[in-house]
Amino acid sequence: MDLPGTYSLNTHSKEEEITRQYLSSGQADAVVVVCDATCVERGLHLLKQILSLEPIKDQGIPLVLCINLCDEAQKKGIQIDFGLLEDVLQFPVVPCCARCSRDLTLLKEAILECGGIRGHYDCLDFSPKHLAREAVHYTKINYRKREEQIDRIITGRFTGSLLLVFLLMGVFWLTMAGANYPSRLLWNLLFSLEGRLVLWLEALKIPAPAVQALVYGTYRVLAWVVSVMLPPMAIFFPLFTLLEDLGYLPRVAFHMDRSFKRCRACGKQCLTMAMGFGCNAAGVIGCRIIDSPRERLMAILTNSLVPCNGRFPTLFTLITLFFLTGIQGSAVGSLLAALFLTAAIIGSVTATLGSSWLLSHTLLKGIPSAFTLELPPYRRPQVGKVLVRSVFDRTLFVLGRAVSIAAPAGLVIWLLANTTLGGSSLLFHLTRFFDPLGRLMGLDGVILMAFLLGFPANEIVLPIMLMAYLQSGYLVEMTDSAALLTLLTNHGWTLKTAVCMMIFCLFHWPCSTTCLTIKKETGSLKWTAAAILLPTALGFLLCVMVNLAFSALGL
């Protein structure tokens, strides 16, 4: 029985409660307590709590103490006297490196040997602190001191914030710059199949309108979402997981806890917010790490205030066209684009904090709960394991959900663009209907309609907008930035339009995948509606205010 990972049995969290309940039931034939070799004292505290449970003492359930990560301890100059630990505890103590098959075999043998042997723990009384001090020795005197110095920099008020901004900028630059080439390859591969797909469907005697709807509607949107969404996620999630494996992300949560505490929220919300940069649906699922139902709900409702990687291409395009004219494509242009994008992200984080404060004083009143946050030792990330976990557990899972929604949405978009009413397409009528509201927000009807039809996936907002401007009847791509800028300016775009577009791109309703995830996590249509209305209302108000400000300045 693989129980949830926990460091105590105080039942402050669901993991601790489940572990304590199972151990207290007396169902176990033996108990293996896994301890971190770099933090032996913490493992001994958990061991003593387990020894104090009535079923363990009364039934004499055999215990085995497995001290894992011995290889990491050796690198850090930590020596452990396993013989002393075994003499004091009077049950097997097994040193282990979980990646070594020989060590795992020794652990299995120790478990088999203790089977059926009743343990006697009545007289066992030890101090975890004193026992750890006697059994653990440090050959590198400055090991702890060095980590404390690094922690003071990473969690410092000024240095921690500065480092976080630079890391964000670096991660976004790597994600956007690194995704360009594989995204183009994937694009060429998927769109090269369109012609063959048309021939195959025609060979099956499928009517021409149905072929066009399936290929230029369903398949084209599907190919667009995959080629634009997959490469950034395949880069961002491994980078995110590497920082997590290194031990940096818990320190970011520790650093940001002060800000979230002022908003009566939980510091762990910082981690779920960071996951939202990769995908808001993944960020919503990650909110499970927050124990308090009130604070978990707050994190879910505000997660879509930070942009996912599906919004980055639109933001990046607008920044390049309207703020970096003449230097796009150069190294300086890429760095400035990353800087502009980071500034937009800081704005979204500020909005998250502000919305959390508002919710905690209105709909979700309450006192912030206490929680234990571990600052794990710094470790060299296991790159292979990180890549597998991030690709299969996060990237492909989220992509699968997006694809299942984007496919039928592509058909709907094609039908709207190719079904006429009174000599004009339904898409044209929609843009005219939304135009007054769009003008009030500093946008136009085409932009607002593109966001509405882009509900299945944020990646297709810009293509839908171009399709409406060009009246092409299907999604098109414009790789020439000068031609794209000319097209937008010919349709009335100004600096004000670009700024309002960026604001609404940051703050609008979550995509359909995220909405479905919110419904599944909360089990409530009411809270799902609140998660949709919160960012939309904020985006609408900000756009109207910016529009009025530009108009007042005569811009």
Coordinates of C-alpha atoms in Angstrom, one line a residue:
M1 CA 0.0 0.0 0.0
D2 CA 1.7 3.2 -1.2
L3 CA 0.5 5.8 1.2
P4 CA 0.7 9.6 0.4
G5 CA 4.0 11.2 1.0
T6 CA 4.0 13.1 4.3
Y7 CA 6.4 14.3 7.0
S8 CA 4.1 14.1 10.0
L9 CA 0.8 12.6 11.3
N10 CA -0.7 15.7 12.7
T11 CA -3.6 15.5 10.2
H12 CA -3.3 19.1 9.1
S13 CA -3.6 17.9 5.5
K14 CA -5.6 15.3 3.6
E15 CA -2.3 13.3 3.0
E16 CA -1.5 13.2 6.7
E17 CA -5.1 12.2 7.5
I18 CA -5.2 9.3 5.0
T19 CA -1.8 8.0 6.2
R20 CA -2.7 8.2 9.9
Q21 CA -6.1 6.5 9.3
Y22 CA -4.6 3.6 7.5
L23 CA -1.8 3.0 10.0
S24 CA -4.2 3.3 12.9
S25 CA -6.4 0.6 11.3
G26 CA -3.8 -2.0 12.0
Q27 CA -4.2 -3.6 8.5
A28 CA -0.5 -3.4 7.7
D29 CA 1.6 -6.5 8.0
A30 CA 4.7 -4.3 8.1
V31 CA 5.5 -0.6 7.7
V32 CA 8.4 0.8 5.7
V33 CA 9.3 4.4 6.8
V34 CA 11.2 6.1 4.0
C35 CA 13.6 8.8 5.3
D36 CA 15.6 11.4 3.4
A37 CA 19.3 10.9 4.0
T38 CA 19.9 14.6 3.8
C39 CA 17.2 15.3 6.4
V40 CA 17.4 12.4 8.8
E41 CA 16.0 14.3 11.8
R42 CA 12.8 15.0 10.0
G43 CA 12.4 11.3 9.2
L44 CA 13.0 10.3 12.8
H45 CA 10.2 12.7 13.9
L46 CA 7.8 10.9 11.6
L47 CA 9.1 7.5 12.8
K48 CA 8.4 8.5 16.4
Q49 CA 4.9 9.5 15.6
I50 CA 4.3 6.2 13.9
L51 CA 5.7 4.3 16.9
S52 CA 3.2 6.2 19.2
L53 CA 0.2 4.8 17.4
E54 CA -1.8 2.2 19.4
P55 CA -2.0 -0.5 16.7
I56 CA 1.7 -0.3 16.1
K57 CA 2.5 -0.8 19.8
D58 CA -0.2 -3.2 20.7
Q59 CA 0.2 -5.5 17.7
G60 CA 3.9 -5.1 17.4
I61 CA 3.7 -4.5 13.6
P62 CA 7.2 -4.9 12.2
L63 CA 9.0 -1.7 11.1
V64 CA 11.8 -1.0 8.6
L65 CA 13.5 2.4 8.3
C66 CA 14.7 3.0 4.8
I67 CA 17.1 5.9 4.5
N68 CA 16.9 6.9 0.8
L69 CA 19.0 9.4 -1.3
C70 CA 22.2 8.1 0.2
D71 CA 24.0 9.1 -3.0
E72 CA 22.8 12.7 -2.5
A73 CA 24.0 12.7 1.1
Q74 CA 27.4 11.4 0.0
K75 CA 27.7 14.3 -2.5
K76 CA 26.9 16.8 0.2
G77 CA 29.5 15.3 2.6
I78 CA 26.9 13.7 4.9
Q79 CA 27.9 10.5 6.7
I80 CA 25.3 8.4 8.6
D81 CA 26.1 5.8 11.3
F82 CA 23.5 3.2 10.3
G83 CA 24.8 0.8 12.9
L84 CA 24.1 3.3 15.7
L85 CA 20.6 3.9 14.4
E86 CA 19.9 0.2 14.3
D87 CA 21.2 -0.4 17.8
V88 CA 19.0 2.3 19.2
L89 CA 15.9 1.5 17.3
Q90 CA 16.2 -2.3 17.5
F91 CA 14.7 -2.9 14.0
P92 CA 16.2 -2.9 10.5
V93 CA 17.7 0.3 9.1
V94 CA 18.5 0.0 5.4
P95 CA 20.6 2.6 3.4
C96 CA 19.2 3.0 -0.1
C97 CA 19.5 4.7 -3.4
A98 CA 16.2 4.1 -5.1
R99 CA 17.8 4.2 -8.6
C100 CA 20.1 1.3 -7.6
S101 CA 18.5 -2.2 -8.2
R102 CA 20.9 -3.8 -5.7
D103 CA 19.8 -1.4 -2.9
L104 CA 16.1 -2.2 -3.7
T105 CA 16.9 -5.9 -3.5
L106 CA 18.4 -5.4 0.0
L107 CA 15.3 -3.5 1.1
K108 CA 13.0 -6.3 -0.1
E109 CA 15.1 -8.8 1.8
A110 CA 14.9 -6.8 5.0
I111 CA 11.1 -6.6 4.6
L112 CA 10.9 -10.4 4.1
E113 CA 13.1 -11.1 7.1
C114 CA 11.0 -9.0 9.5
G115 CA 7.8 -10.6 8.4
G116 CA 6.0 -12.5 11.2
I117 CA 8.4 -11.1 13.8
R118 CA 6.6 -9.1 16.5
G119 CA 8.2 -5.8 17.3
H120 CA 8.5 -4.5 20.9
Y121 CA 8.3 -0.7 21.1
D122 CA 7.0 -0.1 24.6
C123 CA 10.3 0.9 26.1
L124 CA 11.6 2.6 23.0
D125 CA 12.0 6.3 23.8
F126 CA 14.4 8.5 21.9
S127 CA 14.9 12.1 20.9
P128 CA 14.9 12.6 17.1
K129 CA 17.1 15.6 17.5
H130 CA 19.7 14.0 19.7
L131 CA 19.7 10.8 17.8
A132 CA 20.2 12.6 14.5
R133 CA 23.0 14.6 16.1
E134 CA 24.8 11.5 17.2
A135 CA 24.3 9.5 14.0
V136 CA 24.8 12.2 11.3
H137 CA 28.2 13.8 10.7
Y138 CA 29.2 16.4 8.1
T139 CA 32.6 16.2 6.4
K140 CA 31.9 19.5 4.5
I141 CA 31.5 22.0 7.3
N142 CA 30.1 24.8 5.1
Y143 CA 27.4 22.6 3.5
R144 CA 24.4 24.0 5.5
K145 CA 25.9 27.4 5.7
R146 CA 26.2 27.6 1.9
E147 CA 22.6 26.5 1.4
E148 CA 21.4 29.1 4.0
Q149 CA 23.3 31.8 2.1
I150 CA 21.7 30.8 -1.2
D151 CA 18.2 30.8 0.5
R152 CA 18.7 34.3 1.9
I153 CA 19.3 35.5 -1.7
I154 CA 16.4 33.5 -3.3
T155 CA 13.9 34.3 -0.6
G156 CA 15.0 37.9 0.1
R157 CA 12.5 40.7 -0.4
F158 CA 14.5 42.5 -3.1
T159 CA 16.9 39.8 -4.4
G160 CA 14.2 37.2 -4.5
S161 CA 11.9 39.4 -6.6
L162 CA 14.7 40.4 -9.0
L163 CA 15.8 36.8 -9.5
L164 CA 12.2 35.7 -10.1
V165 CA 11.7 38.4 -12.8
F166 CA 14.9 37.5 -14.6
L167 CA 14.0 33.8 -14.4
L168 CA 10.5 34.5 -15.8
M169 CA 12.0 36.5 -18.6
G170 CA 14.5 33.7 -19.4
V171 CA 11.9 31.0 -19.3
F172 CA 9.5 32.9 -21.6
W173 CA 12.3 33.8 -24.0
L174 CA 13.4 30.2 -24.2
T175 CA 9.9 29.0 -24.6
M176 CA 9.0 31.4 -27.4
A177 CA 12.3 31.4 -29.2
G178 CA 12.8 27.7 -28.9
A179 CA 9.3 26.8 -30.0
N180 CA 9.6 28.7 -33.4
Y181 CA 11.6 26.0 -35.3
P182 CA 9.7 22.8 -34.1
S183 CA 6.4 24.7 -34.5
R184 CA 7.3 25.5 -38.1
L185 CA 8.3 21.9 -38.8
L186 CA 5.1 20.5 -37.2
W187 CA 3.1 23.1 -39.1
N188 CA 4.6 22.1 -42.5
L189 CA 4.1 18.4 -41.7
L190 CA 0.5 18.7 -40.7
F191 CA -0.6 21.1 -43.4
S192 CA 1.2 19.1 -46.1
L193 CA -1.3 16.3 -45.4
E194 CA -4.3 18.5 -46.3
G195 CA -4.0 17.8 -50.0
R196 CA -3.7 14.0 -49.5
L197 CA -6.6 14.1 -47.1
V198 CA -8.8 15.8 -49.7
L199 CA -7.8 13.1 -52.3
W200 CA -8.6 10.3 -49.8
L201 CA -12.0 11.8 -49.0
E202 CA -12.9 12.4 -52.6
A203 CA -11.9 8.8 -53.4
L204 CA -14.5 7.7 -50.8
K205 CA -17.2 9.6 -52.9
I206 CA -17.8 12.1 -50.1
P207 CA -19.6 15.3 -51.3
A208 CA -17.3 18.3 -52.0
P209 CA -19.0 20.6 -49.3
A210 CA -18.4 17.9 -46.7
V211 CA -14.8 17.5 -47.8
Q212 CA -14.2 21.2 -47.5
A213 CA -15.9 21.3 -44.0
L214 CA -13.8 18.4 -42.7
V215 CA -10.5 19.4 -44.2
Y216 CA -10.5 23.2 -44.2
G217 CA -12.7 23.4 -41.1
T218 CA -12.1 20.6 -38.6
Y219 CA -8.7 19.4 -39.7
R220 CA -7.1 22.8 -40.3
V221 CA -8.1 24.1 -36.9
L222 CA -6.9 20.9 -35.3
A223 CA -3.6 21.1 -37.1
W224 CA -3.3 24.8 -36.2
V225 CA -3.9 24.1 -32.4
V226 CA -1.4 21.2 -32.3
S227 CA 1.4 23.0 -34.2
V228 CA 1.1 26.2 -32.2
M229 CA 0.3 24.7 -28.8
L230 CA 2.5 21.6 -28.6
P231 CA 6.0 23.0 -29.0
P232 CA 5.7 25.8 -26.3
M233 CA 4.1 23.4 -23.8
A234 CA 6.8 20.8 -24.6
I235 CA 9.5 23.4 -23.6
F236 CA 7.7 25.3 -20.8
F237 CA 6.5 22.3 -18.8
P238 CA 10.0 20.6 -18.7
L239 CA 11.6 23.9 -17.7
F240 CA 8.9 24.3 -15.0
T241 CA 9.5 20.7 -13.7
L242 CA 13.3 21.2 -13.7
L243 CA 12.9 24.2 -11.4
E244 CA 10.6 22.1 -9.3
D245 CA 13.1 19.2 -9.1
L246 CA 16.0 21.6 -8.4
G247 CA 14.1 22.9 -5.3
Y248 CA 13.5 26.4 -6.5
L249 CA 9.7 26.5 -6.8
P250 CA 9.0 25.9 -3.1
R251 CA 11.3 28.8 -2.4
V252 CA 9.3 31.0 -4.8
A253 CA 6.1 30.0 -2.9
F254 CA 7.9 30.9 0.4
H255 CA 9.0 34.3 -1.1
M256 CA 5.5 35.0 -2.5
D257 CA 3.7 33.9 0.7
R258 CA 4.0 37.4 2.2
S259 CA 2.1 38.9 -0.7
F260 CA -0.6 36.2 -0.8
K261 CA -1.0 36.4 3.0
R262 CA -1.9 40.1 2.7
C263 CA -4.6 39.0 0.4
R264 CA -5.8 36.3 2.8
A265 CA -4.8 33.6 0.4
C266 CA -2.4 30.7 0.5
G267 CA 1.3 30.9 -0.5
K268 CA 0.9 27.6 -2.4
Q269 CA -1.3 29.5 -4.8
C270 CA 1.9 30.9 -6.3
L271 CA 2.8 27.4 -7.6
T272 CA -0.6 26.8 -9.2
M273 CA -0.4 30.3 -10.7
A274 CA 3.0 29.4 -12.2
M275 CA 1.6 26.2 -13.7
G276 CA -1.1 28.4 -15.3
F277 CA 1.6 30.0 -17.5
G278 CA 2.0 26.6 -19.2
C279 CA -1.8 25.8 -19.2
N280 CA -4.6 27.2 -17.1
A281 CA -6.3 23.8 -17.1
A282 CA -3.1 22.2 -15.6
G283 CA -2.9 25.1 -13.1
V284 CA -6.5 24.5 -12.0
I285 CA -5.7 20.8 -11.4
G286 CA -2.6 21.8 -9.5
C287 CA -4.8 23.6 -7.0
R288 CA -5.4 20.3 -5.3
I289 CA -2.1 20.9 -3.4
I290 CA -3.9 23.6 -1.4
D291 CA -5.6 22.0 1.7
S292 CA -8.1 24.7 2.6
P293 CA -11.3 24.4 0.5
R294 CA -11.8 28.2 0.6
E295 CA -8.2 29.0 -0.6
R296 CA -8.3 26.2 -3.1
L297 CA -11.4 27.7 -4.7
M298 CA -9.8 31.2 -4.7
A299 CA -6.8 29.8 -6.5
I300 CA -9.1 28.1 -9.1
L301 CA -11.1 31.2 -9.7
T302 CA -8.1 33.4 -10.3
N303 CA -5.9 31.0 -12.2
S304 CA -7.0 32.2 -15.7
L305 CA -5.9 35.7 -14.9
V306 CA -2.4 34.6 -15.8
P307 CA -1.9 33.9 -19.6
C308 CA -1.3 30.4 -20.7
N309 CA 1.1 29.5 -23.6
G310 CA -1.9 29.7 -26.0
R311 CA -2.1 33.4 -25.5
F312 CA 1.7 34.0 -25.8
P313 CA 1.8 33.9 -29.6
T314 CA -0.8 36.6 -29.9
L315 CA 0.9 38.8 -27.3
F316 CA 4.3 38.2 -28.9
T317 CA 2.9 39.2 -32.3
L318 CA 1.3 42.4 -31.1
I319 CA 4.5 43.4 -29.1
T320 CA 6.6 42.7 -32.2
L321 CA 4.4 44.6 -34.6
F322 CA 3.5 47.7 -32.6
F323 CA 6.3 48.2 -30.1
L324 CA 9.4 46.8 -31.8
T325 CA 9.0 48.0 -35.4
G326 CA 12.2 47.7 -37.3
I327 CA 14.2 45.5 -34.8
Q328 CA 12.1 42.4 -34.8
G329 CA 14.0 39.2 -35.6
S330 CA 17.2 40.5 -34.1
A331 CA 18.7 39.4 -30.7
V332 CA 17.9 42.8 -29.2
G333 CA 14.4 42.5 -30.5
S334 CA 13.9 39.1 -28.9
L335 CA 15.2 40.3 -25.6
L336 CA 13.0 43.4 -25.7
A337 CA 10.0 41.2 -26.6
A338 CA 10.7 39.0 -23.6
L339 CA 11.0 42.1 -21.4
F340 CA 7.7 43.4 -22.7
L341 CA 6.1 40.0 -22.2
T342 CA 7.5 39.8 -18.6
A343 CA 6.0 43.2 -17.9
A344 CA 2.6 42.0 -19.1
I345 CA 3.0 38.9 -16.9
I346 CA 3.8 41.0 -13.8
G347 CA 0.6 42.9 -14.6
S348 CA -1.3 39.6 -14.6
V349 CA 0.3 38.5 -11.3
T350 CA -0.8 41.9 -9.8
A351 CA -4.3 41.3 -11.0
T352 CA -4.3 37.8 -9.5
L353 CA -3.2 39.3 -6.1
G354 CA -5.9 42.0 -6.3
S355 CA -8.6 39.6 -7.3
S356 CA -7.6 37.3 -4.5
W357 CA -7.9 40.1 -2.0
L358 CA -11.3 41.1 -3.4
L359 CA -12.6 37.5 -3.2
S360 CA -11.3 37.0 0.3
H361 CA -13.2 40.1 1.4
T362 CA -16.4 39.3 -0.4
L363 CA -17.5 35.9 -1.7
L364 CA -14.7 33.9 0.1
K365 CA -14.3 35.6 3.5
G366 CA -12.1 33.9 6.0
I367 CA -8.8 33.8 7.8
P368 CA -5.9 32.3 5.9
S369 CA -5.0 28.8 7.0
A370 CA -1.6 27.7 8.3
F371 CA 0.3 25.3 6.2
T372 CA 3.7 23.6 6.3
L373 CA 6.0 24.4 3.4
E374 CA 9.1 22.3 2.9
L375 CA 12.2 23.9 1.6
P376 CA 13.9 20.8 0.2
P377 CA 17.6 20.5 -0.3
Y378 CA 19.0 21.6 -3.6
R379 CA 19.5 18.7 -5.9
R380 CA 20.7 18.0 -9.4
P381 CA 17.5 17.5 -11.4
Q382 CA 16.9 14.1 -13.0
V383 CA 16.6 15.3 -16.5
G384 CA 15.3 12.1 -18.1
K385 CA 12.6 11.6 -15.4
V386 CA 11.6 15.2 -15.7
L387 CA 11.2 15.0 -19.4
V388 CA 9.0 11.9 -19.3
R389 CA 6.9 13.2 -16.4
S390 CA 6.3 16.6 -17.9
V391 CA 5.6 15.4 -21.4
F392 CA 3.2 12.5 -20.5
D393 CA 1.6 13.8 -17.3
R394 CA 1.2 17.4 -18.4
T395 CA 1.8 18.2 -22.0
L396 CA 0.0 15.4 -23.7
F397 CA -2.8 15.3 -21.1
V398 CA -3.6 19.0 -21.7
L399 CA -3.1 18.8 -25.4
G400 CA -5.5 15.8 -25.6
R401 CA -8.3 17.8 -23.9
A402 CA -7.6 20.9 -26.2
V403 CA -7.7 18.7 -29.4
S404 CA -11.0 17.0 -28.4
I405 CA -12.6 20.5 -28.2
A406 CA -10.9 22.2 -31.1
A407 CA -11.9 19.6 -33.7
P408 CA -15.7 20.3 -33.5
A409 CA -15.1 24.0 -33.0
G410 CA -13.2 24.1 -36.4
L411 CA -16.4 22.7 -38.1
V412 CA -18.5 25.4 -36.4
I413 CA -16.1 28.2 -37.5
W414 CA -16.1 27.0 -41.1
L415 CA -19.9 26.8 -41.2
L416 CA -20.2 30.3 -39.9
A417 CA -17.7 31.6 -42.5
N418 CA -19.3 29.8 -45.4
T419 CA -23.0 30.0 -44.7
T420 CA -24.5 33.1 -46.2
L421 CA -27.6 35.1 -45.1
G422 CA -28.7 38.0 -47.3
G423 CA -25.6 37.8 -49.4
S424 CA -23.1 37.9 -46.4
S425 CA -21.7 35.2 -44.3
L426 CA -22.9 34.6 -40.7
L427 CA -19.4 35.5 -39.6
F428 CA -19.9 39.0 -41.2
H429 CA -23.2 39.4 -39.4
L430 CA -21.7 38.4 -36.1
T431 CA -18.9 41.0 -36.5
R432 CA -21.5 43.7 -37.2
F433 CA -23.5 42.7 -34.1
F434 CA -20.5 42.9 -31.8
D435 CA -19.0 46.0 -33.3
P436 CA -20.7 48.6 -31.0
L437 CA -19.5 46.8 -27.9
G438 CA -16.0 46.3 -29.4
R439 CA -15.7 50.0 -30.2
L440 CA -16.6 50.8 -26.6
M441 CA -13.7 48.6 -25.5
G442 CA -11.2 50.2 -28.0
L443 CA -11.5 47.1 -30.3
D444 CA -13.9 46.2 -33.1
G445 CA -16.5 43.6 -33.8
V446 CA -14.1 41.3 -35.6
I447 CA -11.7 41.2 -32.6
L448 CA -14.5 40.5 -30.1
M449 CA -16.0 37.9 -32.4
A450 CA -12.6 36.2 -32.8
F451 CA -12.3 35.9 -29.0
L452 CA -15.8 34.4 -28.7
L453 CA -15.1 31.8 -31.5
G454 CA -11.7 31.2 -30.0
F455 CA -13.3 29.9 -26.8
P456 CA -12.2 26.3 -27.6
A457 CA -8.5 27.3 -27.8
N458 CA -6.8 30.7 -27.4
E459 CA -4.3 29.8 -30.2
I460 CA -6.9 30.3 -32.9
V461 CA -8.0 33.9 -31.9
L462 CA -5.6 35.7 -34.2
P463 CA -6.2 33.3 -37.2
I464 CA -10.0 33.8 -36.9
M465 CA -9.5 37.5 -36.8
L466 CA -7.4 37.4 -40.0
M467 CA -10.0 35.1 -41.7
A468 CA -12.7 37.7 -41.0
Y469 CA -10.6 40.6 -42.3
L470 CA -9.6 38.8 -45.4
Q471 CA -13.1 37.1 -45.9
S472 CA -11.2 33.9 -46.9
G473 CA -13.7 31.4 -45.5
Y474 CA -11.1 29.4 -43.8
L475 CA -8.1 30.0 -41.4
V476 CA -5.1 31.6 -43.0
E477 CA -1.6 32.4 -41.7
M478 CA 0.4 35.5 -42.6
T479 CA 4.2 35.0 -42.0
D480 CA 5.1 38.4 -43.4
S481 CA 5.0 40.8 -40.4
A482 CA 5.0 43.9 -42.7
A483 CA 2.0 42.6 -44.6
L484 CA 0.2 41.7 -41.4
L485 CA 0.8 45.2 -40.0
T486 CA -0.5 46.8 -43.2
L487 CA -3.6 44.6 -43.1
L488 CA -4.3 45.6 -39.5
T489 CA -3.7 49.3 -40.0
N490 CA -5.9 49.3 -43.1
H491 CA -8.8 48.0 -40.9
G492 CA -8.4 50.8 -38.5
W493 CA -5.9 49.4 -36.0
T494 CA -3.9 52.0 -34.0
L495 CA -1.6 51.8 -30.9
K496 CA -4.8 52.1 -28.8
T497 CA -6.3 49.0 -30.5
A498 CA -3.1 47.0 -29.9
V499 CA -3.0 48.0 -26.2
C500 CA -6.6 47.1 -25.7
M501 CA -6.2 43.8 -27.6
M502 CA -3.3 42.9 -25.3
I503 CA -5.3 43.7 -22.2
F504 CA -8.2 41.6 -23.4
C505 CA -5.9 38.8 -24.4
L506 CA -4.6 38.8 -20.8
F507 CA -8.0 39.1 -19.1
H508 CA -10.9 37.3 -20.7
W509 CA -12.9 34.1 -20.2
P510 CA -10.9 30.9 -19.8
C511 CA -10.7 28.5 -22.7
S512 CA -13.2 25.6 -22.9
T513 CA -10.7 23.0 -21.6
T514 CA -10.1 25.2 -18.5
C515 CA -13.8 25.7 -18.0
L516 CA -14.4 21.9 -18.1
T517 CA -11.6 21.4 -15.7
I518 CA -13.0 24.0 -13.3
K519 CA -16.4 22.3 -13.4
K520 CA -14.8 19.0 -12.7
E521 CA -12.7 20.3 -9.8
T522 CA -15.4 22.4 -8.1
G523 CA -18.4 20.3 -9.1
S524 CA -20.4 23.5 -9.4
L525 CA -21.8 25.5 -12.4
K526 CA -22.0 28.5 -10.1
W527 CA -18.3 28.7 -9.4
T528 CA -17.5 27.8 -13.0
A529 CA -19.6 30.9 -14.1
A530 CA -17.7 33.0 -11.5
A531 CA -14.4 31.8 -12.9
I532 CA -15.6 33.0 -16.4
L533 CA -17.1 36.3 -15.2
L534 CA -14.1 37.4 -13.0
P535 CA -11.4 37.8 -15.7
T536 CA -14.0 39.0 -18.4
A537 CA -15.3 41.8 -16.2
L538 CA -11.7 42.9 -15.4
G539 CA -10.7 42.9 -19.0
F540 CA -13.8 44.8 -20.1
L541 CA -13.4 47.5 -17.5
L542 CA -9.7 47.9 -18.2
C543 CA -10.3 48.1 -22.0
V544 CA -13.0 50.7 -21.5
M545 CA -10.8 52.8 -19.2
V546 CA -7.8 52.6 -21.6
N547 CA -10.1 53.6 -24.5
L548 CA -11.4 56.6 -22.7
A549 CA -7.9 57.6 -21.6
F550 CA -6.6 57.5 -25.3
S551 CA -9.7 59.4 -26.5
A552 CA -9.1 62.1 -23.8
L553 CA -5.5 62.5 -24.9
G554 CA -6.6 62.7 -28.5
L555 CA -4.6 59.6 -29.5

